[in-house]
Coordinates of C-alpha atoms and ligand atoms in Angstrom, one line a residue:
X24 CA 0.1 -19.8 -3.1
X25 CA -3.6 -20.4 -2.4
X26 CA -6.0 -20.2 -5.3
X27 CA -9.8 -19.5 -5.6
X28 CA -11.3 -20.1 -9.0
X29 CA -15.0 -18.7 -9.7
X30 CA -16.0 -20.4 -12.9
X31 CA -18.6 -18.3 -14.8
X32 CA -20.3 -21.5 -16.2
X33 CA -20.8 -25.2 -15.0
X34 CA -19.9 -26.1 -18.6
X35 CA -16.5 -27.8 -18.5
X36 CA -15.5 -26.6 -21.9
X37 CA -12.6 -24.4 -23.3
X38 CA -12.7 -21.9 -20.4
X39 CA -12.7 -24.6 -17.9
X40 CA -9.8 -26.4 -19.6
X41 CA -7.7 -23.2 -19.8
X42 CA -7.9 -22.9 -15.9
X43 CA -6.7 -26.6 -15.7
X44 CA -3.8 -25.7 -17.8
X45 CA -2.9 -22.8 -15.4
X46 CA -3.4 -25.0 -12.3
X47 CA -1.1 -27.7 -13.9
X48 CA 1.5 -25.1 -14.8
X49 CA 1.4 -23.5 -11.2
X50 CA 1.0 -26.8 -9.3
X51 CA 4.6 -26.4 -7.6
X52 CA 3.6 -23.0 -6.2
X53 CA 0.0 -23.9 -5.3
X54 CA -0.9 -25.3 -1.7
X55 CA -4.7 -25.1 -2.0
X56 CA -7.4 -24.6 -4.6
X57 CA -11.1 -23.6 -4.0
X58 CA -13.4 -23.9 -6.8
X59 CA -16.8 -22.2 -7.2
X60 CA -19.1 -22.9 -10.1
X61 CA -21.9 -20.6 -11.3
X62 CA -24.7 -20.7 -11.0
X63 CA -24.3 -23.7 -8.7
X64 CA -22.7 -21.8 -5.9
X65 CA -24.5 -18.5 -6.3
X66 CA -28.1 -19.5 -7.5
X67 CA -30.0 -16.3 -6.6
X68 CA -30.1 -12.9 -8.4
X69 CA -29.7 -9.9 -6.2
X70 CA -33.0 -8.7 -5.0
X71 CA -32.1 -5.0 -4.7
X72 CA -32.9 -4.7 -1.0
X73 CA -29.6 -2.6 -0.6
X74 CA -29.2 -4.1 3.0
X75 CA -25.6 -4.9 2.2
X76 CA -24.8 -1.3 1.5
X77 CA -27.0 0.4 4.2
X78 CA -26.6 -2.1 6.9
X79 CA -24.1 -5.1 6.5
X80 CA -23.3 -7.8 4.0
X81 CA -24.5 -10.2 6.8
X82 CA -28.0 -8.8 6.1
X83 CA -28.1 -10.1 2.4
X84 CA -30.8 -12.6 2.0
X85 CA -28.2 -14.7 0.0
X86 CA -25.6 -14.4 2.9
X87 CA -24.9 -18.0 3.2
X88 CA -23.8 -18.4 -0.4
X89 CA -22.1 -15.1 -0.6
X90 CA -20.1 -15.6 2.6
X91 CA -18.7 -19.0 1.4
X92 CA -17.4 -17.4 -1.8
X93 CA -16.1 -14.4 0.3
X94 CA -14.3 -16.7 2.7
X95 CA -12.7 -18.8 -0.3
X96 CA -11.6 -15.4 -1.9
X97 CA -10.2 -14.1 1.4
X98 CA -7.8 -16.8 2.0
X99 CA -6.6 -17.0 -1.6
X100 CA -3.5 -15.2 -3.0
X101 CA -4.7 -15.8 -6.7
X102 CA -8.3 -15.1 -7.7
X103 CA -9.1 -16.8 -11.1
X104 CA -12.4 -15.4 -12.6
X105 CA -13.6 -17.0 -15.8
X106 CA -16.3 -16.6 -18.3
X107 CA -17.1 -17.6 -21.6
X108 CA -18.4 -14.8 -23.8
X109 CA -22.3 -14.9 -24.0
X110 CA -23.8 -12.3 -26.3
X111 CA -20.6 -10.2 -26.2
X112 CA -20.3 -10.1 -22.4
X113 CA -19.8 -12.2 -19.3
X114 CA -22.2 -14.9 -18.5
X115 CA -25.4 -13.8 -16.7
X116 CA -24.5 -16.0 -13.6
X117 CA -21.1 -14.2 -13.4
X118 CA -22.9 -10.8 -13.4
X119 CA -25.3 -12.1 -10.7
X120 CA -22.2 -13.0 -8.6
X121 CA -20.5 -9.8 -9.0
X122 CA -23.8 -8.0 -8.0
X123 CA -23.7 -9.6 -4.8
X124 CA -20.3 -8.2 -4.1
X125 CA -21.0 -4.5 -4.9
X126 CA -20.8 -3.7 -1.3
X127 CA -17.2 -4.2 -1.4
X128 CA -16.5 -1.8 -4.2
X129 CA -14.0 0.8 -3.0
X130 CA -16.7 3.4 -3.1
X131 CA -18.5 1.3 -0.1
X132 CA -16.6 -1.1 2.1
X133 CA -13.6 -2.5 0.3
X134 CA -12.3 -5.8 1.7
X135 CA -8.6 -5.1 2.8
X136 CA -7.4 -8.3 1.8
X137 CA -8.1 -7.7 -1.9
X138 CA -5.2 -5.2 -2.1
X139 CA -2.5 -7.9 -1.8
X140 CA -4.0 -10.4 -4.2
X141 CA -3.4 -11.2 -7.9
X142 CA -6.4 -11.6 -10.3
X143 CA -6.4 -13.6 -13.5
X144 CA -9.5 -13.3 -15.7
X145 CA -9.9 -15.9 -18.5
X146 CA -12.3 -15.6 -21.2
X147 CA -13.1 -17.5 -24.3
X148 CA -15.3 -16.8 -27.3
X149 CA -16.2 -18.6 -30.7
X150 CA -14.8 -15.4 -32.2
X151 CA -15.3 -12.0 -30.5
X152 CA -16.5 -10.2 -27.4
X153 CA -13.4 -11.2 -25.1
X154 CA -12.6 -7.4 -24.5
X155 CA -16.2 -6.5 -23.1
X156 CA -16.2 -9.7 -21.1
X157 CA -12.9 -8.8 -19.5
X158 CA -14.3 -5.5 -18.6
X159 CA -17.3 -6.7 -17.1
X160 CA -15.2 -8.8 -14.5
X161 CA -12.1 -6.5 -14.2
X162 CA -14.3 -3.7 -13.4
X163 CA -15.3 -5.3 -10.2
X164 CA -11.9 -6.7 -9.5
X165 CA -10.2 -3.2 -9.9
X166 CA -12.9 -1.5 -7.8
X167 CA -12.5 -4.2 -5.2
X168 CA -8.9 -3.1 -5.0
X169 CA -7.2 -6.3 -6.5
X170 CA -3.5 -5.4 -6.5
X171 CA -2.5 -6.9 -9.8
X172 CA -4.6 -8.3 -12.5
X173 CA -3.8 -10.5 -15.5
X174 CA -6.2 -11.3 -18.3
X175 CA -6.2 -14.1 -20.9
X176 CA -8.8 -13.9 -23.7
X177 CA -8.9 -16.4 -26.6
X178 CA -11.2 -17.0 -29.7
X179 CA -11.6 -20.8 -30.0
X180 CA -13.8 -21.1 -33.0
X181 CA -15.6 -23.8 -31.2
X182 CA -18.4 -24.4 -28.6
X183 CA -16.3 -26.9 -26.6
X184 CA -12.7 -27.8 -26.1
X185 CA -12.7 -31.0 -28.3
X186 CA -13.5 -28.8 -31.2
X187 CA -10.5 -26.3 -30.6
X188 CA -7.9 -26.9 -33.2
X189 CA -4.6 -28.4 -32.2
X190 CA -2.5 -25.3 -33.3
X191 CA -4.8 -23.0 -31.2
X192 CA -4.4 -25.2 -28.1
X193 CA -0.6 -25.0 -28.6
X194 CA -0.7 -21.3 -28.7
X195 CA -3.0 -21.3 -25.7
X196 CA -0.3 -23.5 -23.9
X197 CA 2.5 -21.3 -24.8
X198 CA 0.4 -18.2 -23.5
X199 CA -0.4 -20.0 -20.3
X200 CA 3.2 -20.9 -19.8
X201 CA 4.3 -17.3 -20.2
X202 CA 1.5 -15.8 -18.0
X203 CA 2.1 -18.6 -15.3
X204 CA 5.8 -17.3 -14.9
X205 CA 4.7 -13.7 -14.7
X206 CA 2.2 -14.7 -12.1
X207 CA 4.8 -16.4 -10.0
X208 CA 7.1 -13.6 -10.1
X209 CA 4.4 -11.0 -9.3
X210 CA 3.4 -13.3 -6.5
X211 CA 6.6 -12.5 -4.5
X212 CA 5.5 -9.0 -3.6
X213 CA 2.0 -7.7 -4.5
X214 CA 1.2 -4.2 -4.2
X215 CA -1.4 -2.3 -5.9
X216 CA -0.7 -0.4 -9.0
X217 CA -1.6 3.2 -9.8
X218 CA -5.2 2.6 -10.8
X219 CA -6.1 1.0 -7.5
X220 CA -4.1 3.6 -5.6
X221 CA -5.8 6.5 -7.3
X222 CA -9.3 4.9 -6.8
X223 CA -8.5 4.3 -3.2
X224 CA -7.5 8.1 -2.6
X225 CA -10.6 9.4 -4.5
X226 CA -12.8 7.3 -2.3
X227 CA -11.0 8.2 0.8
X228 CA -11.6 11.9 -0.1
X229 CA -15.3 11.2 -0.4
X230 CA -15.5 9.3 2.9
X231 CA -13.6 12.1 4.6
X232 CA -16.5 14.3 3.6
X233 CA -18.8 11.9 5.2
X234 CA -19.3 9.2 2.5
X235 CA -22.6 8.0 1.2
X236 CA -24.1 6.1 4.2
X237 CA -23.2 5.7 7.9
X238 CA -22.4 1.9 7.5
X239 CA -19.6 2.7 4.8
X240 CA -18.3 5.6 6.7
X241 CA -17.9 3.9 10.0
X242 CA -16.2 1.0 8.2
X243 CA -13.7 3.5 6.8
X244 CA -13.0 5.1 10.1
X245 CA -12.7 1.7 12.0
X246 CA -10.2 0.6 9.4
X247 CA -8.1 3.8 10.1
X248 CA -8.0 4.7 6.4
X249 CA -9.2 8.1 7.0
X250 CA -5.9 8.6 9.0
X251 CA -2.6 7.1 8.2
X252 CA -3.5 3.3 7.7
X253 CA -3.5 1.9 4.3
X254 CA -4.9 -1.4 3.2
X255 CA -1.6 -2.6 1.4
Ligands
FMN6 C1 -25.6 -18.4 -25.0 C2 -24.2 -18.2 -25.7 C3 -23.9 -17.0 -26.3 C4 -22.6 -16.8 -27.0 N1 -22.2 -15.6 -27.5 C5 -21.1 -15.4 -28.0 C6 -20.6 -14.3 -28.6 O1 -21.2 -13.2 -28.4 N2 -19.5 -14.1 -29.3 C7 -18.7 -15.3 -29.6 O2 -17.7 -15.1 -30.2 N3 -19.1 -16.5 -29.0 C8 -20.2 -16.7 -28.3 N4 -20.7 -17.9 -27.7 C9 -19.7 -18.9 -28.0 C10 -18.8 -19.3 -26.8 O3 -18.3 -17.9 -26.2 C11 -17.7 -20.2 -26.9 O4 -18.0 -21.3 -27.6 C12 -16.9 -20.2 -25.6 O5 -15.6 -20.9 -26.0 C13 -17.6 -21.3 -24.8 O6 -16.7 -21.6 -23.6 P1 -16.9 -22.9 -22.8 O7 -16.4 -24.0 -23.8 O8 -16.0 -22.7 -21.6 O9 -18.3 -23.1 -22.4 C14 -21.8 -18.0 -27.2 C15 -22.2 -19.3 -26.7 C16 -23.3 -19.4 -26.0 C17 -23.7 -20.8 -25.3

């Protein structure tokens, strides 16, 4: 299994350490890990030029950074997205990254490799806000078409990993063990669940009516999705 990790912070704290627990647990299954740290690997805000929607993602002024992350994600079977909770939501740098991938929402030009991938979203908070932070990230992953999505959220009552109590770390390790087994068994055959399929058919309906812009509509036609071909 190939893994791409997008860290929603450069701080190597609790969230980072939980990812390392997963990577250790999955090491016998994993052949390659690509890691992207934010904002290091996506250091620009979206400028709103909408060239990605109207023309091509290659026309994005931040194409160089976007394409490196896209290539890393494309070759991965497991996408791990992480963010600490900041002010009850995902970090600003994670939102900035997701903005750059709005063009691959199903309403526009979904990347067909996503439908066979597993997503794992990891968040930590001092106390609260994991649900909204998960939603911030899972909204994008679902609308990209990611086949199966796992989530782990944990209140750590700390601002770094050293401050997390031993009992809490043990609980986290047990949760990582359980979820890793589920990920391994899910990885044998990933097909998208009902939510992704319903979204795909709704978007297909819109594209059959002409879609929202020619770039998107041509893309759907080229993929054969308006006929019998499916991305899964
Ligand atoms: C700017 C900022 C905002 C935060 N906002 C929240 C919050 O809304 N709710 C909360 O419970 N913890 C909040 N925290 C605490 C972090 O979410 C928590 O310490 C987290 O585990 C840090 O992850 P890390 O160690 O991977 O950096 C905030 C921390 C920072 C630096």
